[in-house]
Amino acid sequence: MSPSADPLSDGAAPVGGVHITYLVHCPRQLWLYARGYRPEQRSDLVAFGEVVNETTFPRRRDVDLGEAKIDWVTTGAVVHETKSSRAPAPAHSAQVRHYCLLLERRGVNVRGGVVHYPLVRRTVDVLWDDDARTRAEDAEADAQAVIAAATAPERLTRDQCRGCSYLDYCWGD
Amino acid sequence: MPAVGRTYWLTEPCRIRREDNSVRVERQDGSPVRIPITDIRDLVVFDHVDVNTSALSLLSRSGVTLHVLDHYGNHAGHFSPAESMASAAVVRRQVEITADEEQRLAIGRSLVLASAQNLRWSLDTDLLDPALDSLNAALPGCGSSEAIMGEEGNFRRTAWAVLDQRLPPWLRLNGRTRRPPTNAGNAFISYLNSIVYARVLTALRSTPLHPAIGFLHADTDRRRNTLALDLAEPFKPLFAERLLRRTAHQKHLKQNDFETDVGRASLSKDGRKKIAALVREELATTVYHRSLKRKVSYEELIHLEALKIVRLCLEGQPYKPFRPWW
Ligand code: SF4
């Protein structure tokens, strides 16, 4: 579609939850991730997140959508997502909306979503309505456009990069 | 970003077994040591080890590389996890860039020049300035990797002669020899260079790059991971020559830390321990990084070097080989 499609990108790969999270956090991160640069596998923070995920809801049922793995889905088709961070972020609810969209496309009657923050014993409800659906579809299209771009999006400012696992790559010159 | 896990240096003969999700290291004397697999980044083996399949599959599943140095300190080989982080997108670019003669030679020249400058830095002398000047003058005319490596060889010979002047007679190189190293000095350099190579290889395995597609060593050494050999170059002086000079100066290494025979030398058991401790300490040494705005260890510098090649492949950012800035 785009004439300047990047020869480095592997075509229209399915957009998953991580893609949406990264898109909201930093488009550059999404662009790099889509090309296979994945430093988060080495990062202590992510390892910690995985431990939280494994220990908090031991009876959860994983739903594997191929594109996205949903933490667990209760009988009422409520999407649950667990985060190891202490503060809610826009990326978290965007990710849940994306899962709602994917589920709906598979014919599931989605009621909404919840983000869990076990470390601070908090939950945040995510609404699923027409507006949310539009936002989810827009985010998906944005993600696809970023991934297809020939050049990497600019870095954020140095302050905004704090805590990002891509920092060594972006600033390590 | 700190790497997950540490490097474990096995300087004594041992057995490696699996116990649940831990690696159990059994030494001949003393009780076994259990290390959770998540604590291990890689293993460097200096002496005989006996590893079984279930330990190897645990290492593989957890992305841990096991490096083997032979008796003389040469990198004898390594065991790598089945899965790598290499990405098709990045490797494709890597192949394109290294196949482009002009780019390949340009990077080869800059690697050799930086390594020579680093060598002068580590010897801290202006005696090498003339040799550096002639290297600088000769490099642009080098139209092949062999020619570039030839010029590098000339410079190194001069540099080692200068280094020899600062070493006690028993530790002098008297020219570089390998497989086997003929004297203590050469054995030392062999060990350190192999360790640097192993560090680079481990660093590369955490990137989307393929370690076997390189620039400088591309045509001359087909059996090895040429990108790892390339990126090791600018770091060798920081570790090998610099530490040799320092240990000689501090009289840290003794003649009996080596086993010297006619025409061959290797480290003794105590020597291996000393070197492992020395390198560990050195890899953990930190310097302040201006744009990262934090201290980075020498080990991380190697990781950052690998990321420069990722930037070259993904974004076309020119690669500038490592130079100490402190
Ligand atoms: S370091 Fe900054 S620019 Fe780079 S991916 Fe992270 S947030 Fe984006």
Short mmCIF file of C-alpha atoms and ligand atoms in Angstrom, two decimals:
data_model
loop_
_atom_site.label_atom_id
_atom_site.label_comp_id
_atom_site.label_asym_id
_atom_site.label_seq_id
_atom_site.Cartn_x
_atom_site.Cartn_y
_atom_site.Cartn_z
CA MET A 1 0.00 0.00 0.00
CA SER A 2 2.57 2.54 1.06
CA PRO A 3 5.15 3.24 -1.68
CA SER A 4 7.85 3.84 0.92
CA ALA A 5 7.27 0.50 2.61
CA ASP A 6 10.37 -0.53 4.49
CA PRO A 7 12.15 -3.52 3.00
CA LEU A 8 13.18 -4.40 6.55
CA SER A 9 9.68 -5.00 7.81
CA ASP A 10 8.28 -8.45 7.36
CA GLY A 11 5.00 -7.43 5.78
CA ALA A 12 1.70 -6.92 7.56
CA ALA A 13 2.43 -8.86 10.71
CA PRO A 14 -0.50 -9.25 13.08
CA VAL A 15 -0.71 -6.56 15.73
CA GLY A 16 -0.60 -7.90 19.28
CA GLY A 17 -0.85 -6.46 22.74
CA VAL A 18 2.84 -5.64 22.99
CA HIS A 19 2.68 -3.68 19.75
CA ILE A 20 -0.12 -1.53 21.10
CA THR A 21 1.63 -0.98 24.42
CA TYR A 22 4.79 0.12 22.64
CA LEU A 23 2.90 2.29 20.19
CA VAL A 24 1.39 4.26 23.04
CA HIS A 25 4.65 4.43 24.96
CA CYS A 26 6.91 5.33 22.04
CA PRO A 27 6.43 4.65 18.31
CA ARG A 28 10.17 4.22 17.90
CA GLN A 29 10.08 1.35 20.35
CA LEU A 30 7.36 -0.31 18.29
CA TRP A 31 9.35 0.16 15.08
CA LEU A 32 12.45 -1.43 16.62
CA TYR A 33 10.51 -4.23 18.26
CA ALA A 34 8.84 -5.12 14.97
CA ARG A 35 12.28 -5.57 13.41
CA GLY A 36 13.43 -7.98 16.05
CA TYR A 37 15.34 -5.78 18.45
CA ARG A 38 13.99 -7.08 21.77
CA PRO A 39 16.18 -6.10 24.67
CA GLU A 40 13.37 -6.58 27.16
CA GLN A 41 14.24 -10.26 27.25
CA ARG A 42 17.44 -9.31 29.03
CA SER A 43 15.95 -6.76 31.34
CA ASP A 44 15.48 -7.45 35.01
CA LEU A 45 12.33 -5.39 35.06
CA VAL A 46 10.60 -7.52 32.50
CA ALA A 47 11.75 -10.68 34.22
CA PHE A 48 10.18 -9.26 37.36
CA GLY A 49 6.95 -8.59 35.50
CA GLU A 50 6.85 -12.19 34.38
CA VAL A 51 7.24 -13.40 37.93
CA VAL A 52 4.39 -11.19 39.08
CA ASN A 53 2.31 -12.57 36.25
CA GLU A 54 3.10 -16.15 37.14
CA THR A 55 2.45 -15.86 40.83
CA THR A 56 -0.48 -13.52 41.18
CA PHE A 57 -3.24 -15.43 39.48
CA PRO A 58 -2.13 -19.03 39.54
CA ARG A 59 -5.54 -20.27 38.45
CA ARG A 60 -5.92 -17.95 35.49
CA ARG A 61 -6.76 -19.44 32.14
CA ASP A 62 -4.65 -18.20 29.27
CA VAL A 63 -6.47 -17.45 26.09
CA ASP A 64 -4.14 -17.58 23.15
CA LEU A 65 -5.39 -15.55 20.23
CA GLY A 66 -2.27 -16.07 18.18
CA GLU A 67 -1.69 -12.38 17.91
CA ALA A 68 -2.17 -11.69 21.57
CA LYS A 69 -2.19 -13.61 24.74
CA ILE A 70 -4.89 -12.53 27.13
CA ASP A 71 -4.26 -13.02 30.79
CA TRP A 72 -7.54 -14.65 31.49
CA VAL A 73 -11.13 -14.26 30.47
CA THR A 74 -13.98 -14.77 32.86
CA THR A 75 -17.21 -16.37 31.77
CA GLY A 76 -18.79 -13.00 31.09
CA ALA A 77 -16.11 -12.22 28.47
CA VAL A 78 -14.32 -9.68 30.55
CA VAL A 79 -10.70 -9.23 29.54
CA HIS A 80 -8.28 -9.20 32.44
CA GLU A 81 -4.72 -7.96 32.23
CA THR A 82 -2.19 -8.01 35.04
CA LYS A 83 0.55 -5.38 35.36
CA SER A 84 3.57 -5.43 37.61
CA SER A 85 3.78 -1.64 37.67
CA ARG A 86 2.31 0.43 40.46
CA ALA A 87 0.71 3.16 38.40
CA PRO A 88 -1.92 2.80 35.69
CA ALA A 89 -0.73 4.00 32.27
CA PRO A 90 -2.66 4.80 29.07
CA ALA A 91 -0.82 1.96 27.36
CA HIS A 92 -2.37 -0.59 29.70
CA SER A 93 -5.99 0.21 28.85
CA ALA A 94 -5.10 0.56 25.17
CA GLN A 95 -3.75 -2.97 25.31
CA VAL A 96 -6.95 -4.25 26.92
CA ARG A 97 -9.08 -2.49 24.31
CA HIS A 98 -7.01 -4.16 21.64
CA TYR A 99 -7.73 -7.56 23.15
CA CYS A 100 -11.43 -6.70 23.27
CA LEU A 101 -11.27 -5.88 19.57
CA LEU A 102 -9.52 -9.14 18.72
CA LEU A 103 -12.02 -11.14 20.76
CA GLU A 104 -14.98 -9.39 19.21
CA ARG A 105 -13.65 -10.21 15.75
CA ARG A 106 -13.80 -13.83 16.77
CA GLY A 107 -17.45 -13.48 17.59
CA VAL A 108 -17.13 -13.13 21.34
CA ASN A 109 -19.62 -10.87 23.03
CA VAL A 110 -17.16 -8.71 24.97
CA ARG A 111 -18.37 -6.89 28.05
CA GLY A 112 -15.27 -4.89 28.92
CA GLY A 113 -11.93 -5.20 30.59
CA VAL A 114 -10.06 -4.82 33.85
CA VAL A 115 -6.40 -4.00 34.45
CA HIS A 116 -5.04 -5.44 37.68
CA TYR A 117 -2.23 -3.86 39.67
CA PRO A 118 -1.58 -6.47 42.36
CA LEU A 119 1.37 -4.60 43.83
CA VAL A 120 -0.88 -1.73 44.87
CA ARG A 121 -4.05 -3.84 45.13
CA ARG A 122 -5.83 -1.76 42.55
CA THR A 123 -7.90 -2.44 39.47
CA VAL A 124 -8.88 -0.16 36.64
CA ASP A 125 -11.99 -0.85 34.57
CA VAL A 126 -11.80 -0.47 30.82
CA LEU A 127 -15.02 0.38 29.04
CA TRP A 128 -15.97 -1.40 25.82
CA ASP A 129 -18.39 0.61 23.65
CA ASP A 130 -18.51 2.19 20.18
CA ASP A 131 -16.05 4.88 21.16
CA ALA A 132 -13.64 2.32 22.62
CA ARG A 133 -13.95 0.21 19.47
CA THR A 134 -13.04 3.19 17.28
CA ARG A 135 -10.07 3.97 19.47
CA ALA A 136 -8.92 0.36 19.27
CA GLU A 137 -9.24 0.31 15.49
CA ASP A 138 -7.34 3.59 15.18
CA ALA A 139 -4.57 2.32 17.39
CA GLU A 140 -4.26 -0.83 15.29
CA ALA A 141 -4.00 1.21 12.09
CA ASP A 142 -1.44 3.53 13.68
CA ALA A 143 0.64 0.57 14.76
CA GLN A 144 0.59 -0.89 11.26
CA ALA A 145 1.66 2.46 9.78
CA VAL A 146 4.56 2.79 12.22
CA ILE A 147 5.72 -0.75 11.55
CA ALA A 148 5.62 -0.21 7.79
CA ALA A 149 7.57 3.07 7.87
CA ALA A 150 10.93 2.99 6.12
CA THR A 151 12.80 4.88 8.79
CA ALA A 152 12.67 4.75 12.55
CA PRO A 153 10.57 7.35 14.35
CA GLU A 154 12.55 9.97 16.28
CA ARG A 155 13.62 9.38 19.83
CA LEU A 156 11.55 10.82 22.63
CA THR A 157 13.29 13.34 24.85
CA ARG A 158 15.90 11.91 27.16
CA ASP A 159 13.61 12.39 30.19
CA GLN A 160 10.75 10.51 28.62
CA CYS A 161 13.05 7.57 27.94
CA ARG A 162 13.71 6.90 31.58
CA GLY A 163 13.11 3.28 32.46
CA CYS A 164 12.71 2.19 28.85
CA SER A 165 14.49 -1.06 28.10
CA TYR A 166 15.50 0.33 24.70
CA LEU A 167 17.58 3.10 26.26
CA ASP A 168 20.94 1.44 25.62
CA TYR A 169 20.10 1.18 21.97
CA CYS A 170 18.70 4.66 21.51
CA TRP A 171 21.19 6.59 23.65
CA GLY A 172 24.24 4.36 23.90
CA ASP A 173 26.37 6.02 21.24
CA MET B 1 20.26 -1.81 31.47
CA PRO B 2 21.94 -4.45 33.57
CA ALA B 3 22.08 -7.84 32.00
CA VAL B 4 20.21 -10.66 33.62
CA GLY B 5 22.54 -13.05 35.35
CA ARG B 6 26.26 -13.22 35.77
CA THR B 7 29.17 -14.85 34.10
CA TYR B 8 30.53 -17.86 35.95
CA TRP B 9 34.19 -18.70 35.54
CA LEU B 10 35.00 -22.35 36.06
CA THR B 11 38.73 -22.48 36.62
CA GLU B 12 38.88 -25.97 38.09
CA PRO B 13 37.87 -29.38 36.81
CA CYS B 14 34.21 -30.00 37.63
CA ARG B 15 30.99 -31.70 36.70
CA ILE B 16 27.91 -29.77 35.62
CA ARG B 17 24.54 -31.31 36.31
CA ARG B 18 20.97 -30.18 36.35
CA GLU B 19 18.92 -30.04 39.51
CA ASP B 20 15.40 -28.75 38.93
CA ASN B 21 15.95 -25.27 37.59
CA SER B 22 19.44 -24.95 38.96
CA VAL B 23 22.82 -25.84 37.67
CA ARG B 24 24.80 -27.94 40.11
CA VAL B 25 28.55 -27.54 39.87
CA GLU B 26 30.42 -30.40 41.52
CA ARG B 27 34.09 -29.87 42.19
CA GLN B 28 36.52 -32.59 43.16
CA ASP B 29 37.00 -31.08 46.59
CA GLY B 30 34.25 -29.32 48.43
CA SER B 31 30.50 -29.55 48.36
CA PRO B 32 28.50 -28.90 45.19
CA VAL B 33 27.34 -25.39 44.39
CA ARG B 34 23.84 -24.77 43.09
CA ILE B 35 23.18 -21.77 40.91
CA PRO B 36 19.65 -20.87 39.82
CA ILE B 37 19.62 -20.87 36.04
CA THR B 38 18.19 -17.35 35.98
CA ASP B 39 21.37 -16.14 37.69
CA ILE B 40 23.57 -17.35 34.87
CA ARG B 41 24.34 -15.28 31.83
CA ASP B 42 27.08 -17.51 30.51
CA LEU B 43 29.78 -19.93 31.62
CA VAL B 44 33.47 -19.71 30.81
CA VAL B 45 35.27 -23.01 31.22
CA PHE B 46 39.05 -22.98 31.77
CA ASP B 47 39.57 -26.62 32.65
CA HIS B 48 38.04 -30.04 32.16
CA VAL B 49 34.29 -30.18 32.62
CA ASP B 50 31.91 -33.04 32.39
CA VAL B 51 28.46 -31.87 31.29
CA ASN B 52 25.47 -34.07 30.68
CA THR B 53 22.56 -33.69 28.31
CA SER B 54 20.02 -32.55 30.83
CA ALA B 55 22.32 -29.76 32.02
CA LEU B 56 22.87 -28.73 28.40
CA SER B 57 19.15 -28.59 27.66
CA LEU B 58 18.60 -26.43 30.71
CA LEU B 59 21.36 -24.08 29.52
CA SER B 60 19.88 -24.03 26.07
CA ARG B 61 16.34 -23.35 27.23
CA SER B 62 17.56 -20.44 29.32
CA GLY B 63 19.71 -18.88 26.63
CA VAL B 64 22.99 -19.58 28.39
CA THR B 65 26.17 -20.00 26.35
CA LEU B 66 29.02 -22.18 27.56
CA HIS B 67 32.48 -21.12 26.34
CA VAL B 68 35.39 -23.52 26.37
CA LEU B 69 39.00 -22.35 26.51
CA ASP B 70 41.60 -24.97 25.74
CA HIS B 71 44.70 -25.67 27.80
CA TYR B 72 46.59 -22.85 26.08
CA GLY B 73 43.85 -20.30 26.40
CA ASN B 74 42.52 -20.54 22.86
CA HIS B 75 38.78 -20.40 22.42
CA ALA B 76 38.18 -24.06 21.70
CA GLY B 77 34.49 -23.64 21.02
CA HIS B 78 31.18 -22.99 22.64
CA PHE B 79 27.80 -24.47 23.24
CA SER B 80 25.03 -22.14 22.15
CA PRO B 81 21.32 -22.26 22.87
CA ALA B 82 19.27 -23.66 20.02
CA GLU B 83 17.23 -20.51 19.79
CA SER B 84 18.90 -17.24 19.01
CA MET B 85 17.57 -13.70 19.09
CA ALA B 86 18.71 -13.10 15.51
CA SER B 87 15.99 -11.46 13.47
CA ALA B 88 15.51 -11.95 9.75
CA ALA B 89 15.11 -8.22 9.16
CA VAL B 90 18.42 -7.36 10.81
CA VAL B 91 20.40 -10.29 9.41
CA ARG B 92 19.23 -9.43 5.90
CA ARG B 93 20.69 -5.94 6.26
CA GLN B 94 23.81 -7.35 7.86
CA VAL B 95 24.38 -9.53 4.83
CA GLU B 96 23.78 -6.62 2.45
CA ILE B 97 26.18 -4.31 4.25
CA THR B 98 28.94 -6.88 4.59
CA ALA B 99 28.53 -7.90 0.95
CA ASP B 100 29.12 -4.30 -0.12
CA GLU B 101 32.89 -4.23 -0.64
CA GLU B 102 33.23 -0.51 -0.06
CA GLN B 103 31.33 -0.46 3.24
CA ARG B 104 32.98 -3.63 4.42
CA LEU B 105 36.49 -2.30 3.81
CA ALA B 106 35.66 1.10 5.31
CA ILE B 107 34.51 -0.55 8.51
CA GLY B 108 37.51 -2.89 8.46
CA ARG B 109 39.89 0.07 8.20
CA SER B 110 38.16 1.97 11.00
CA LEU B 111 38.29 -1.13 13.21
CA VAL B 112 42.02 -1.55 12.65
CA LEU B 113 42.74 2.13 13.19
CA ALA B 114 40.69 2.29 16.39
CA SER B 115 42.34 -0.87 17.70
CA ALA B 116 45.78 0.59 17.03
CA GLN B 117 44.86 3.84 18.74
CA ASN B 118 43.51 1.88 21.67
CA LEU B 119 46.72 -0.09 21.85
CA ARG B 120 48.72 3.09 22.03
CA TRP B 121 46.32 4.35 24.69
CA SER B 122 46.75 1.21 26.75
CA LEU B 123 50.53 1.35 26.55
CA ASP B 124 50.41 5.06 27.32
CA THR B 125 53.40 6.04 25.22
CA ASP B 126 54.29 8.33 22.35
CA LEU B 127 56.85 5.82 21.12
CA LEU B 128 54.11 4.43 18.93
CA ASP B 129 53.21 7.68 17.21
CA PRO B 130 55.38 7.08 14.11
CA ALA B 131 53.93 3.58 13.68
CA LEU B 132 50.43 4.95 14.08
CA ASP B 133 51.15 7.62 11.49
CA SER B 134 52.32 5.12 8.94
CA LEU B 135 49.33 2.88 9.63
CA ASN B 136 47.10 5.88 9.10
CA ALA B 137 48.84 6.64 5.83
CA ALA B 138 48.74 3.06 4.59
CA LEU B 139 45.12 2.14 5.40
CA PRO B 140 43.34 4.17 2.71
CA GLY B 141 45.31 2.33 0.04
CA CYS B 142 44.34 -1.11 1.35
CA GLY B 143 41.91 -2.66 -1.11
CA SER B 144 41.29 -5.95 0.67
CA SER B 145 40.78 -7.35 4.14
CA GLU B 146 44.12 -9.14 3.82
CA ALA B 147 45.93 -5.89 3.09
CA ILE B 148 44.23 -4.19 6.05
CA MET B 149 45.13 -7.05 8.36
CA GLY B 150 48.67 -6.95 7.05
CA GLU B 151 49.02 -3.31 8.05
CA GLU B 152 47.53 -4.09 11.43
CA GLY B 153 50.10 -6.86 11.85
CA ASN B 154 52.94 -4.42 11.17
CA PHE B 155 51.64 -2.01 13.76
CA ARG B 156 51.13 -4.73 16.34
CA ARG B 157 54.67 -6.01 15.95
CA THR B 158 56.00 -2.55 16.69
CA ALA B 159 53.60 -2.15 19.61
CA TRP B 160 54.59 -5.47 21.14
CA ALA B 161 58.27 -4.58 20.89
CA VAL B 162 57.47 -1.40 22.82
CA LEU B 163 55.43 -3.37 25.33
CA ASP B 164 58.29 -5.84 25.81
CA GLN B 165 60.48 -2.99 27.04
CA ARG B 166 58.19 -2.62 30.01
CA LEU B 167 57.98 -6.27 30.91
CA PRO B 168 60.35 -8.41 32.95
CA PRO B 169 62.31 -10.76 30.67
CA TRP B 170 60.30 -13.85 31.61
CA LEU B 171 57.02 -12.20 30.61
CA ARG B 172 58.17 -10.75 27.27
CA LEU B 173 56.33 -11.70 24.13
CA ASN B 174 59.26 -11.72 21.69
CA GLY B 175 56.78 -11.76 18.88
CA ARG B 176 53.26 -13.14 18.91
CA THR B 177 52.84 -16.89 18.91
CA ARG B 178 49.71 -18.99 19.22
CA ARG B 179 48.60 -22.60 19.12
CA PRO B 180 50.52 -23.09 21.31
CA PRO B 181 51.80 -19.85 22.79
CA THR B 182 55.56 -20.23 23.19
CA ASN B 183 56.04 -18.23 26.36
CA ALA B 184 54.23 -16.82 29.38
CA GLY B 185 53.52 -13.42 27.83
CA ASN B 186 51.92 -15.00 24.80
CA ALA B 187 49.91 -17.40 26.93
CA PHE B 188 48.59 -14.42 28.88
CA ILE B 189 47.57 -12.60 25.69
CA SER B 190 45.92 -15.74 24.30
CA TYR B 191 43.77 -16.20 27.39
CA LEU B 192 42.74 -12.57 27.53
CA ASN B 193 41.96 -12.33 23.83
CA SER B 194 39.85 -15.48 24.02
CA ILE B 195 37.98 -14.11 26.99
CA VAL B 196 37.26 -10.87 25.14
CA TYR B 197 36.07 -12.88 22.16
CA ALA B 198 33.77 -14.92 24.42
CA ARG B 199 32.40 -11.70 25.96
CA VAL B 200 31.66 -10.27 22.52
CA LEU B 201 30.00 -13.48 21.41
CA THR B 202 27.77 -13.50 24.46
CA ALA B 203 26.91 -9.84 23.89
CA LEU B 204 26.07 -10.49 20.24
CA ARG B 205 23.76 -13.33 21.18
CA SER B 206 21.54 -10.89 23.04
CA THR B 207 21.08 -8.83 19.87
CA PRO B 208 19.24 -9.58 16.61
CA LEU B 209 22.60 -9.86 14.81
CA HIS B 210 24.20 -13.01 13.47
CA PRO B 211 27.70 -13.37 14.97
CA ALA B 212 29.09 -15.09 11.87
CA ILE B 213 28.56 -12.24 9.40
CA GLY B 214 31.41 -9.78 9.81
CA PHE B 215 33.43 -7.09 8.14
CA LEU B 216 37.13 -7.41 8.67
CA HIS B 217 37.69 -11.11 9.18
CA ALA B 218 35.06 -12.00 6.60
CA ASP B 219 37.30 -13.61 4.02
CA THR B 220 40.16 -14.86 6.10
CA ASP B 221 38.61 -16.90 8.84
CA ARG B 222 35.62 -18.86 7.73
CA ARG B 223 35.34 -21.20 10.62
CA ARG B 224 34.67 -18.64 13.28
CA ASN B 225 32.19 -15.99 14.21
CA THR B 226 33.74 -13.21 12.23
CA LEU B 227 31.60 -10.38 13.61
CA ALA B 228 32.63 -11.41 17.11
CA LEU B 229 36.27 -11.42 16.00
CA ASP B 230 35.79 -7.95 14.49
CA LEU B 231 34.20 -6.38 17.52
CA ALA B 232 36.76 -7.97 19.84
CA GLU B 233 39.57 -6.06 18.11
CA PRO B 234 39.10 -2.60 19.65
CA PHE B 235 38.64 -4.16 23.11
CA LYS B 236 41.66 -6.43 23.15
CA PRO B 237 44.11 -3.66 24.12
CA LEU B 238 41.82 -2.58 26.94
CA PHE B 239 42.05 -6.03 28.46
CA ALA B 240 45.01 -8.00 27.10
CA GLU B 241 47.93 -5.60 26.68
CA ARG B 242 46.83 -3.23 29.38
CA LEU B 243 46.42 -5.96 31.98
CA LEU B 244 49.67 -7.61 30.98
CA ARG B 245 51.47 -4.34 31.54
CA ARG B 246 49.71 -3.74 34.80
CA THR B 247 50.21 -7.18 36.29
CA ALA B 248 53.88 -7.00 35.36
CA HIS B 249 54.17 -3.62 37.00
CA GLN B 250 52.40 -4.73 40.16
CA LYS B 251 54.24 -8.05 40.13
CA HIS B 252 50.87 -9.68 40.49
CA LEU B 253 51.71 -12.64 38.29
CA LYS B 254 54.56 -14.93 39.20
CA GLN B 255 56.59 -17.19 37.01
CA ASN B 256 55.00 -20.21 38.67
CA ASP B 257 51.54 -19.02 37.61
CA PHE B 258 52.57 -20.45 34.26
CA GLU B 259 53.58 -23.89 33.15
CA THR B 260 56.36 -23.33 30.71
CA ASP B 261 57.87 -26.06 28.63
CA VAL B 262 60.23 -25.86 25.74
CA GLY B 263 58.33 -23.90 23.14
CA ARG B 264 54.97 -23.87 24.89
CA ALA B 265 53.37 -22.13 27.83
CA SER B 266 50.02 -22.14 29.57
CA LEU B 267 48.58 -20.96 32.84
CA SER B 268 48.87 -23.06 35.96
CA LYS B 269 45.84 -23.78 38.12
CA ASP B 270 46.59 -20.79 40.32
CA GLY B 271 47.36 -18.69 37.29
CA ARG B 272 43.94 -19.46 35.83
CA LYS B 273 42.27 -18.43 39.07
CA LYS B 274 44.24 -15.21 39.20
CA ILE B 275 43.36 -14.34 35.63
CA ALA B 276 39.68 -15.13 36.13
CA ALA B 277 39.60 -12.88 39.20
CA LEU B 278 41.50 -10.17 37.38
CA VAL B 279 39.19 -10.21 34.37
CA ARG B 280 36.07 -10.32 36.49
CA GLU B 281 37.17 -7.26 38.36
CA GLU B 282 38.11 -5.53 35.14
CA LEU B 283 34.79 -6.29 33.43
CA ALA B 284 32.99 -4.78 36.41
CA THR B 285 35.03 -1.57 36.32
CA THR B 286 32.80 1.34 35.46
CA VAL B 287 33.10 4.63 33.63
CA TYR B 288 30.57 7.41 33.27
CA HIS B 289 28.67 7.41 29.97
CA ARG B 290 27.64 10.89 28.88
CA SER B 291 24.54 10.19 26.81
CA LEU B 292 23.31 7.27 28.89
CA LYS B 293 23.89 9.45 31.94
CA ARG B 294 25.01 6.62 34.11
CA LYS B 295 28.01 4.52 34.88
CA VAL B 296 28.59 1.60 32.57
CA SER B 297 30.88 -1.34 33.18
CA TYR B 298 33.51 -2.48 30.70
CA GLU B 299 31.31 -5.49 30.12
CA GLU B 300 28.44 -3.21 29.14
CA LEU B 301 30.73 -1.31 26.79
CA ILE B 302 30.98 -4.52 24.80
CA HIS B 303 27.22 -4.81 24.74
CA LEU B 304 26.92 -1.19 23.59
CA GLU B 305 29.40 -1.93 20.81
CA ALA B 306 27.17 -4.73 19.54
CA LEU B 307 24.22 -2.33 19.59
CA LYS B 308 26.14 0.05 17.33
CA ILE B 309 26.12 -2.64 14.67
CA VAL B 310 22.38 -3.11 15.21
CA ARG B 311 21.96 0.64 14.64
CA LEU B 312 24.05 0.37 11.51
CA CYS B 313 21.82 -2.40 10.19
CA LEU B 314 18.47 -0.99 11.23
CA GLU B 315 19.00 2.72 10.74
CA GLY B 316 22.16 3.10 8.68
CA GLN B 317 23.91 4.92 11.49
CA PRO B 318 27.66 4.92 10.75
CA TYR B 319 29.64 2.59 13.00
CA LYS B 320 32.40 4.19 15.04
CA PRO B 321 34.50 1.58 16.83
CA PHE B 322 35.06 1.84 20.54
CA ARG B 323 37.63 4.33 21.82
CA PRO B 324 38.21 4.87 25.53
CA TRP B 325 37.09 8.38 26.44
CA TRP B 326 38.43 8.49 29.95
S1 SF4 C 1 14.67 4.85 24.70
FE1 SF4 C 1 13.28 6.54 24.36
S2 SF4 C 1 13.23 6.77 22.15
FE2 SF4 C 1 14.09 4.78 22.56
S3 SF4 C 1 12.38 3.39 22.46
FE3 SF4 C 1 12.63 3.96 24.60
S4 SF4 C 1 11.30 5.71 24.89
FE4 SF4 C 1 11.53 5.45 22.70
#
